[in-house]
mmCIF file of C-alpha atoms in Angstrom:
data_model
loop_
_atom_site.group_PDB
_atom_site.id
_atom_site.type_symbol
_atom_site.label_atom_id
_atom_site.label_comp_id
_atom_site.label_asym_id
_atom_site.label_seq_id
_atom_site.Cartn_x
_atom_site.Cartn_y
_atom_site.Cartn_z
ATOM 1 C CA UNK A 3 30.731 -5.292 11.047
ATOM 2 C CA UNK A 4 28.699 -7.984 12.998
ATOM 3 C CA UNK A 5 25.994 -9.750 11.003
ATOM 4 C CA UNK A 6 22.206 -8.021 12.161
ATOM 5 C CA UNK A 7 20.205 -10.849 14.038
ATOM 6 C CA UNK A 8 16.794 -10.653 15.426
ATOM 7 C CA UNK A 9 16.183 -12.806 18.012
ATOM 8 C CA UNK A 10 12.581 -12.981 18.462
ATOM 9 C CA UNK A 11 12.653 -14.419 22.190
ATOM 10 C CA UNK A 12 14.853 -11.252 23.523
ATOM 11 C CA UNK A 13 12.502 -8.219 23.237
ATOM 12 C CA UNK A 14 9.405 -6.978 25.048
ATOM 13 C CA UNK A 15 6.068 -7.334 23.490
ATOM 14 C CA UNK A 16 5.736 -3.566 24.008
ATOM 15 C CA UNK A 17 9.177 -2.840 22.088
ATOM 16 C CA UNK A 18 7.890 -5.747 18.974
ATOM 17 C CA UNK A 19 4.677 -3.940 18.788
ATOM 18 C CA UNK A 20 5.925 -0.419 18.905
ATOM 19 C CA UNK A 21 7.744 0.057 15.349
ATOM 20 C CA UNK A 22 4.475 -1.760 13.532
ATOM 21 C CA UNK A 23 1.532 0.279 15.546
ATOM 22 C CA UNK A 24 3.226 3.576 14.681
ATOM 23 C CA UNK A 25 3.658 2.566 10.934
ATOM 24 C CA UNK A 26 -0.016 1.393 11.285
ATOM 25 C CA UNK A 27 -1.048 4.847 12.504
ATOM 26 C CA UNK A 28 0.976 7.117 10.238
ATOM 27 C CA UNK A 29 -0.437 5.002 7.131
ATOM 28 C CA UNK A 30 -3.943 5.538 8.253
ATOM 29 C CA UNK A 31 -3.679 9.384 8.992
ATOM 30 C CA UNK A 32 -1.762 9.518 5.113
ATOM 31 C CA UNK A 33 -4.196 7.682 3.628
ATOM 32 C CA UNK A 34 -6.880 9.521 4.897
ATOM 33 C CA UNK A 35 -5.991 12.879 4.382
ATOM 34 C CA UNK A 36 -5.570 11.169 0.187
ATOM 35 C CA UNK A 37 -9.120 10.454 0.811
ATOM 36 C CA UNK A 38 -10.431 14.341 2.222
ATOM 37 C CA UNK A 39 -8.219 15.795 -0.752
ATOM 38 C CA UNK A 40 -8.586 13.587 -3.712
ATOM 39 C CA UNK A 41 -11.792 11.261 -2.990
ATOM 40 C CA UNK A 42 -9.552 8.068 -2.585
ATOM 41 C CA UNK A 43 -6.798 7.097 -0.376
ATOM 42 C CA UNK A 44 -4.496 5.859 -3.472
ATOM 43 C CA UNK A 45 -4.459 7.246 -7.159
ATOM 44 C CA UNK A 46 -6.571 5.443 -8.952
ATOM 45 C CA UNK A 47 -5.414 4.053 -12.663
ATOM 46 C CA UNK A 48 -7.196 4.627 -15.897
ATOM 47 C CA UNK A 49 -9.262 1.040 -14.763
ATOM 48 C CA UNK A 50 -10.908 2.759 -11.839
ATOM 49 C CA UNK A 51 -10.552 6.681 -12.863
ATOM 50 C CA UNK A 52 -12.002 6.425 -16.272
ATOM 51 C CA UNK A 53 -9.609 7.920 -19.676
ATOM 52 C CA UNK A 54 -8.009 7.003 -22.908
ATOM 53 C CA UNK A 55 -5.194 4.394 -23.255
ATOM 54 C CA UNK A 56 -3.152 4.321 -26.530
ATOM 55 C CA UNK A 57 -0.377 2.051 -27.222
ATOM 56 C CA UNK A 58 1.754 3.083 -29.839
ATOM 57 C CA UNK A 59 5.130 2.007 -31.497
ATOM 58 C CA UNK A 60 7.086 4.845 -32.961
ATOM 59 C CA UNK A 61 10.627 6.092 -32.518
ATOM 60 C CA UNK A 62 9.855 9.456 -31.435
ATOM 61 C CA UNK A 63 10.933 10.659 -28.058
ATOM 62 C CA UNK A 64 8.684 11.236 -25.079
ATOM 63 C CA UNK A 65 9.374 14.901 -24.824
ATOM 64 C CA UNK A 66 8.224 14.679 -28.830
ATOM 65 C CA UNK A 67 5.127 12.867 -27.781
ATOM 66 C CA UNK A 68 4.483 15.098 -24.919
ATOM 67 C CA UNK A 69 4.403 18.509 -27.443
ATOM 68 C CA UNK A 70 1.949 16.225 -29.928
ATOM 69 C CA UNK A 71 -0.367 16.215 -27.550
ATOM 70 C CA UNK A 72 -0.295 19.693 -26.002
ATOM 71 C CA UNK A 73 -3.724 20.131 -26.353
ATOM 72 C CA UNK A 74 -4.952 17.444 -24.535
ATOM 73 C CA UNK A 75 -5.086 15.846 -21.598
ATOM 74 C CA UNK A 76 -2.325 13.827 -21.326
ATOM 75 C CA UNK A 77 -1.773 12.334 -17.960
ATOM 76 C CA UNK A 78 1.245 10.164 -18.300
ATOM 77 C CA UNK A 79 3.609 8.983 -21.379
ATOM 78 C CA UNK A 80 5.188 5.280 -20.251
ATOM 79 C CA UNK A 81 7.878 3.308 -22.389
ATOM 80 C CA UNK A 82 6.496 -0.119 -23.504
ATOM 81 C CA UNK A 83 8.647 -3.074 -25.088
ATOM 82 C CA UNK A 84 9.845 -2.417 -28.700
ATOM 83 C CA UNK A 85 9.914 1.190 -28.867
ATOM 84 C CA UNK A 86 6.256 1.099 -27.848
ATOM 85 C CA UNK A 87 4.877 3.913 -25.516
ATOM 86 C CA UNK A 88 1.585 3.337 -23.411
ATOM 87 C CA UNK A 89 0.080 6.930 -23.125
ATOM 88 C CA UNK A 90 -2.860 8.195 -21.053
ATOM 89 C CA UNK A 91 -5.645 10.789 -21.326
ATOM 90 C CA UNK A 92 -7.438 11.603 -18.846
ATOM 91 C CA UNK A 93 -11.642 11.345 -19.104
ATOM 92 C CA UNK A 94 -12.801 12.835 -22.555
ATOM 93 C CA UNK A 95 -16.247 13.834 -24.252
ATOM 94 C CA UNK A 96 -17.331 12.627 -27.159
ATOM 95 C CA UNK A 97 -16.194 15.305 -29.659
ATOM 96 C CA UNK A 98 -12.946 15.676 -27.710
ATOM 97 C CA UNK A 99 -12.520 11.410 -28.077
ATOM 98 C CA UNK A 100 -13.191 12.001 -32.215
ATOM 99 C CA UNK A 101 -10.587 14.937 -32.038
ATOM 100 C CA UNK A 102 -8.466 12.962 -30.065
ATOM 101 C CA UNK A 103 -8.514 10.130 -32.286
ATOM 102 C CA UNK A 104 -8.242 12.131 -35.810
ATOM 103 C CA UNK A 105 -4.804 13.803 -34.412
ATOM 104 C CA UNK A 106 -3.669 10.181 -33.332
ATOM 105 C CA UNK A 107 -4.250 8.720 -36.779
ATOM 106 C CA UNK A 108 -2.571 11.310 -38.060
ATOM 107 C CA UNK A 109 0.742 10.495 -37.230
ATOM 108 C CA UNK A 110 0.537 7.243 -35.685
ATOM 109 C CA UNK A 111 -2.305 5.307 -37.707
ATOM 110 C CA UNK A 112 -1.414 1.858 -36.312
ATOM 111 C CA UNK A 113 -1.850 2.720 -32.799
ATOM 112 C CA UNK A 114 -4.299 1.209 -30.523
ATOM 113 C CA UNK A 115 -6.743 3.521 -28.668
ATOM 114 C CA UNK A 116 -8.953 2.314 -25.930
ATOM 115 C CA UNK A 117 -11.173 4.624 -23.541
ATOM 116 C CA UNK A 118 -12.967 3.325 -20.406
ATOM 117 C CA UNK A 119 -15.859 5.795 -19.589
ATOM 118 C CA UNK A 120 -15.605 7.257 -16.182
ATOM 119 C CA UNK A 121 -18.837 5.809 -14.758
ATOM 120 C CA UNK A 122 -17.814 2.071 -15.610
ATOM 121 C CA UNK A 123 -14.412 3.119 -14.058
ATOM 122 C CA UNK A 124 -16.532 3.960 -10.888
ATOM 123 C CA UNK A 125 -17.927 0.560 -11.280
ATOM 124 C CA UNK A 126 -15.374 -1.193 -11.402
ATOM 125 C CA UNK A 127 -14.354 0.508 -8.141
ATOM 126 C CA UNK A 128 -16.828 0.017 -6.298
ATOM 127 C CA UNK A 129 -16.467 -4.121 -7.213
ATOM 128 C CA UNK A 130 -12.796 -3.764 -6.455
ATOM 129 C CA UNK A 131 -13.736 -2.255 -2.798
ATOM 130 C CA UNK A 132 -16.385 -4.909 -2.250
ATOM 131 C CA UNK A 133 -14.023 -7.669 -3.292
ATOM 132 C CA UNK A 134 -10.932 -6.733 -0.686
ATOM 133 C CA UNK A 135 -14.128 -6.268 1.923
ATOM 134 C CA UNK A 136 -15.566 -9.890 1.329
ATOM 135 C CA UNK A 137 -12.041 -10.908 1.368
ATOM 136 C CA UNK A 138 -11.657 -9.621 4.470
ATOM 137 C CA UNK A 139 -14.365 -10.508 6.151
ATOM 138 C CA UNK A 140 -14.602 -14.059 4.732
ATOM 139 C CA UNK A 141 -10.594 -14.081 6.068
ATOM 140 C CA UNK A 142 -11.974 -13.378 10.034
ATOM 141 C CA UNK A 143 -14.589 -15.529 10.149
ATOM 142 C CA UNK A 144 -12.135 -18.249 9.281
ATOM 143 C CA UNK A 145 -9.873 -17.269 11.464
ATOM 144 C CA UNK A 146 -12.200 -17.061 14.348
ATOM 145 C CA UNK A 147 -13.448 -20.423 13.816
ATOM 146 C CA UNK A 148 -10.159 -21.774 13.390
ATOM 147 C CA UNK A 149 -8.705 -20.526 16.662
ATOM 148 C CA UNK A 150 -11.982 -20.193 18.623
ATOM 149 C CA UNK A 151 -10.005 -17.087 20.734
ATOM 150 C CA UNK A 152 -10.504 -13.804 20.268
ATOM 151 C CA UNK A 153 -7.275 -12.824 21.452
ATOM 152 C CA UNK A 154 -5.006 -14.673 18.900
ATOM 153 C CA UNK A 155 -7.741 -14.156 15.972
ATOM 154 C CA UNK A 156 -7.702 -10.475 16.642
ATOM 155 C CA UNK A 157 -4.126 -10.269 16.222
ATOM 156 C CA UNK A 158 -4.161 -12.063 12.769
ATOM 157 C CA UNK A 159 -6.845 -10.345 12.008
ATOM 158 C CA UNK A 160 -5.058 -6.976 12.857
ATOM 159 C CA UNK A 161 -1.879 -7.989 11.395
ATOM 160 C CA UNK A 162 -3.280 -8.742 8.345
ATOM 161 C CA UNK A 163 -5.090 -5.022 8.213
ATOM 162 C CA UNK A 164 -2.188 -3.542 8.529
ATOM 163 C CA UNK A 165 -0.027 -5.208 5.847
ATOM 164 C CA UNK A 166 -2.941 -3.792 3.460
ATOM 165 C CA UNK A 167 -3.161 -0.460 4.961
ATOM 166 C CA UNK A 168 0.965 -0.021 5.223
ATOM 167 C CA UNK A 169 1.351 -1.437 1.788
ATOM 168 C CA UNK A 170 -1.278 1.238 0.588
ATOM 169 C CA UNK A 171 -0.059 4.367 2.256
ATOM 170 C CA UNK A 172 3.605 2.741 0.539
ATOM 171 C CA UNK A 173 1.794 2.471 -3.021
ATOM 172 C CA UNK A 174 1.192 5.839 -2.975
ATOM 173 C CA UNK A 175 4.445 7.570 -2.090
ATOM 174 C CA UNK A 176 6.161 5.507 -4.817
ATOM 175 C CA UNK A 177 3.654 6.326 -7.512
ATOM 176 C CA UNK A 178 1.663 3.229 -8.111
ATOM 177 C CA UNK A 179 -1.829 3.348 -8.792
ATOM 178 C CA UNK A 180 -4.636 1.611 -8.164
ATOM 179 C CA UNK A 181 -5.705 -0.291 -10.771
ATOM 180 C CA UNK A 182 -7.338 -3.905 -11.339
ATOM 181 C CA UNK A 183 -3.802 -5.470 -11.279
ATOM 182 C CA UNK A 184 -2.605 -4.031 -7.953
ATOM 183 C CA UNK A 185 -6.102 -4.876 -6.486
ATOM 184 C CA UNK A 186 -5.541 -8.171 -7.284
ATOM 185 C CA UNK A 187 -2.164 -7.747 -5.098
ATOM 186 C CA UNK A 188 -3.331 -6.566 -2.292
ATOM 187 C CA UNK A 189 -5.738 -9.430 -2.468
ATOM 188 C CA UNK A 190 -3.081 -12.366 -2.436
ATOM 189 C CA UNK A 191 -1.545 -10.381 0.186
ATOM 190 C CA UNK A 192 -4.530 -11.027 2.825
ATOM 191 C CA UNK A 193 -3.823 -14.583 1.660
ATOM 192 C CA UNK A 194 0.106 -13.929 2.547
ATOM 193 C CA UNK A 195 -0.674 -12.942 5.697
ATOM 194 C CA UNK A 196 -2.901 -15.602 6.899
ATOM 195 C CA UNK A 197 -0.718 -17.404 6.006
ATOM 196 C CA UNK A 198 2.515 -16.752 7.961
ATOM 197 C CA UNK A 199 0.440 -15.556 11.408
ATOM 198 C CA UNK A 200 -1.682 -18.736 11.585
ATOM 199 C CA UNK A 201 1.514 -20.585 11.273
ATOM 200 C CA UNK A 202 2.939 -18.605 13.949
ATOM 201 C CA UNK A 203 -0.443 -18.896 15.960
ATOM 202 C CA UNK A 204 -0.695 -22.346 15.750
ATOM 203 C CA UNK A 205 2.927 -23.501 16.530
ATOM 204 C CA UNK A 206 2.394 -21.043 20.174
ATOM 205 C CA UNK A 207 -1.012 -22.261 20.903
ATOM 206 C CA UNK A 208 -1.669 -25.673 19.730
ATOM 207 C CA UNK A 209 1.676 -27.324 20.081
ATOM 208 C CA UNK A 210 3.523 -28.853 23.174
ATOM 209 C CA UNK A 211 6.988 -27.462 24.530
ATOM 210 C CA UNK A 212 8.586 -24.303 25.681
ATOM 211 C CA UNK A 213 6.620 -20.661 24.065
ATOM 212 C CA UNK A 214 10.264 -19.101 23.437
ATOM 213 C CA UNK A 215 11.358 -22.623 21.486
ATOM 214 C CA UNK A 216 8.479 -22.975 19.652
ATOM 215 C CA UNK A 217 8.534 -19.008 18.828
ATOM 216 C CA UNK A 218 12.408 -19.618 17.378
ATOM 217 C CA UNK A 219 10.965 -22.238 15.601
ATOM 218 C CA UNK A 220 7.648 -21.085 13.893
ATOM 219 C CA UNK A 221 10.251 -17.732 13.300
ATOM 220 C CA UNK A 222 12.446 -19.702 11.275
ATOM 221 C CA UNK A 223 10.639 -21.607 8.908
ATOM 222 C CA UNK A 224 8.156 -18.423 8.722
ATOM 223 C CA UNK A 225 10.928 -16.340 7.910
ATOM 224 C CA UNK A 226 12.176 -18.796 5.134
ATOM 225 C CA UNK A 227 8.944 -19.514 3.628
ATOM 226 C CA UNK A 228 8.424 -15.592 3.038
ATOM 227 C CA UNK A 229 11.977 -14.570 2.069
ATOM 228 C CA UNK A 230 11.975 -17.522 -0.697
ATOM 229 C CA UNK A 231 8.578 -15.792 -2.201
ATOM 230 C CA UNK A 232 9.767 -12.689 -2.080
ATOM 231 C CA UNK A 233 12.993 -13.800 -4.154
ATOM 232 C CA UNK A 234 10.445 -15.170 -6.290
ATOM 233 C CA UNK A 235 8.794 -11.658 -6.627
ATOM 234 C CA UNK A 236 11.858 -9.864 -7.336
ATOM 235 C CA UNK A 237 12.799 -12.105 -9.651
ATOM 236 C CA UNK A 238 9.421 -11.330 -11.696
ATOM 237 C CA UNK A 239 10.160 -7.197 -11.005
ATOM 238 C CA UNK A 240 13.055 -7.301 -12.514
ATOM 239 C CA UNK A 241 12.281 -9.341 -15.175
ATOM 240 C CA UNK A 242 8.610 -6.900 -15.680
ATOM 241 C CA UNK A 243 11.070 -3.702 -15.226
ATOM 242 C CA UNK A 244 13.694 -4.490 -17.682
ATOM 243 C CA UNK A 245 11.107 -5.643 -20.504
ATOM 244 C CA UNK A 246 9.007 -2.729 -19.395
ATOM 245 C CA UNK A 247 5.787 -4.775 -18.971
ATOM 246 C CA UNK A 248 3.934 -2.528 -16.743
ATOM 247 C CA UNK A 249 1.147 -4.591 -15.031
ATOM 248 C CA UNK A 250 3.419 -7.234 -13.956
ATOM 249 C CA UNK A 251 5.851 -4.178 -12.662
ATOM 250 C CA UNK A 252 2.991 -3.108 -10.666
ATOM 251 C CA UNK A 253 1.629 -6.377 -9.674
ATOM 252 C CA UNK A 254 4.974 -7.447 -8.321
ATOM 253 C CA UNK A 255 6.051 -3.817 -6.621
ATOM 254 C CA UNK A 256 3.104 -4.249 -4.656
ATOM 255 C CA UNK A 257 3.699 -8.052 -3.231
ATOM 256 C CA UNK A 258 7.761 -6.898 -3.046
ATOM 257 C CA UNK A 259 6.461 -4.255 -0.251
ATOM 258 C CA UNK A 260 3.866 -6.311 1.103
ATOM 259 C CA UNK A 261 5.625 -9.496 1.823
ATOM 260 C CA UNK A 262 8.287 -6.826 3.742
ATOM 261 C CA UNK A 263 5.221 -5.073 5.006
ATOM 262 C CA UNK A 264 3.821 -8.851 6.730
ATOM 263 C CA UNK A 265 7.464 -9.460 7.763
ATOM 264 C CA UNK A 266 7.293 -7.320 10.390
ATOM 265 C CA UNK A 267 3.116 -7.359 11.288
ATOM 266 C CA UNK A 268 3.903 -11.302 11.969
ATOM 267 C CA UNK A 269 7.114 -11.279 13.746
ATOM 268 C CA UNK A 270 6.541 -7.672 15.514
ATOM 269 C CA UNK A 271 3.157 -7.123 15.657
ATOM 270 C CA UNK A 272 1.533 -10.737 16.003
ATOM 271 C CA UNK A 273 4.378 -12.019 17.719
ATOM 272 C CA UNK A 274 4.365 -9.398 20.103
ATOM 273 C CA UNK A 275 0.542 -9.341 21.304
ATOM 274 C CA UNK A 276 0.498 -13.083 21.555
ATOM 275 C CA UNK A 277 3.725 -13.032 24.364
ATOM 276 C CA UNK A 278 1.646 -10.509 25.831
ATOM 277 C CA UNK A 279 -1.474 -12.930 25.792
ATOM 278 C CA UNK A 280 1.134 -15.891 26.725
ATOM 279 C CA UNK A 281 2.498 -13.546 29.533
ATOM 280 C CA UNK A 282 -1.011 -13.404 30.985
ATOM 281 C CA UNK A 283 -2.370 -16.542 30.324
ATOM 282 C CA UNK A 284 0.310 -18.653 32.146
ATOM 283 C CA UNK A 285 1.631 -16.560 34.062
ATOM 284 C CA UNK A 286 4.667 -15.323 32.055
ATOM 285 C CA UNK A 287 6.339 -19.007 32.487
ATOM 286 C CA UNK A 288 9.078 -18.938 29.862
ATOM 287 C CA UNK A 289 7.897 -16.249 28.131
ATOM 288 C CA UNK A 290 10.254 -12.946 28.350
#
């Protein structure tokens, strides 16, 4: 079998942009149609939803663990490192939390309960939202006064919306939630993105010789700073997964399909609109 190649200079804008914009568009109708039937486009975590967290170390099973707590609320039972479980409740009452609390002791008196009332969890929400907006926004007006062009900082800008709305709509069909860790993900992702499409901005725009040279070029070292992070990430996954430490799972899961996600928004997407731009700007002179 030949070795897969993707030569950046040989296709079309229209056939780079294509694969990206319909991605773009699926995640946006899946996301909100999480939003009309649950109130938020990914499953929020015990940080955002409210509930009770207890971490306990015991060598029962989890199908035990699941009948011990019947009568509750139990929303999911995950393995932790040393025979530890991390087990969530959904949002309690007061006399439920006591009851709760009583049956834990019980049987498992060293355990570690913590509950996070459902209107702080809206709080923190709402901070988390504000904080990827201000991001954001803070992230185009930079851009804009970097480049001075709305063409090229609309593209970045566009590019870099659509890592965090793919990567969301991808969160969700895998199962992970939304909490303050994989907020903080999607965060360093805007910063991913800038990254890789102002490189591949500036080497088009700002620097002298042929647009299909410079686009090998800025494709190469792009490519190789993002595929070294991402072995970087997987390294930390797989580390996270096999000593079951769940926010760092998370944490990295999310960057693992972001940095794929901005793989193809810069070198499909980006790429693609600015040989369009190129195309009409000069004329289509060494651009294909």
């Amino acid at each position: 079998m030949g070795k897969f190649t993707y030569d950046i200079t040989r296709y079309e804008p229209r056939q780079m942009v294509a694969l990206p914009a319909g991605l773009l568009i699926i995640s946006i109708i899946f996301l909100a149609f999480n939003t009309f039937a649950t109130g938020m486009p990914i499953t929020p975590g015990i940080d955002f939803s409210g509930g009770v967290a207890v971490t306990l170390f015991t060598s029962d099973s989890q199908e035990h663990i699941y009948e011990y707590f019947s009568e509750y609320p139990l929303k999911s039972v995950g393995e932790s490192i040393n025979d530890g479980f991390y087990i969530v409740f959904e949002s309690l009452g007061d006399s439920e939390f006591r009851s709760l609390t009583e049956h834990i002791s019980d049987r498992y008196p060293d355990a570690k309960v913590d509950q996070i009332g459902e209107t702080f969890g809206k709080t923190l929400q709402t901070q988390a939202i504000w904080a990827i907006l201000i991001a954001f926004a803070l992230m185009g007006i930079f851009v804009f006064a970097a480049f001075r062009n709305y063409v090229p900082s609309i593209a970045i800008v566009l590019a870099a919306f659509s890592d965090m709305v793919i990567t969301a709509a991808f969160m969700d069909v895998f199962g992970v939630t939304l909490s303050l860790g994989t907020t903080a993900a999607l965060l360093m992702l805007i910063g991913y993105s800038v990254d890789s499409n102002i490189l591949l901005t500036t080497r088009l725009l700002k620097r002298q010789g042929k647009p299909d040279e410079k686009l090998k070029g800025a494709f190469k070292t792009g490519f190789i700073m993002t595929t070294t992070t991402m072995t970087a990430v997987a390294a930390m996954f797989i580390v996270s997964a096999i000593g079951q430490i769940g926010i760092i799972r998370d944490i990295s899961a999310v960057l693992l399909i972001g940095l794929f996600v901005d793989l193809m928004n810069t070198w499909m997407l980006n790429a693609g609109l600015l040989k369009w731009y190129l195309k009409e700007t000069k004329g289509g002179k060494n651009v294909r």
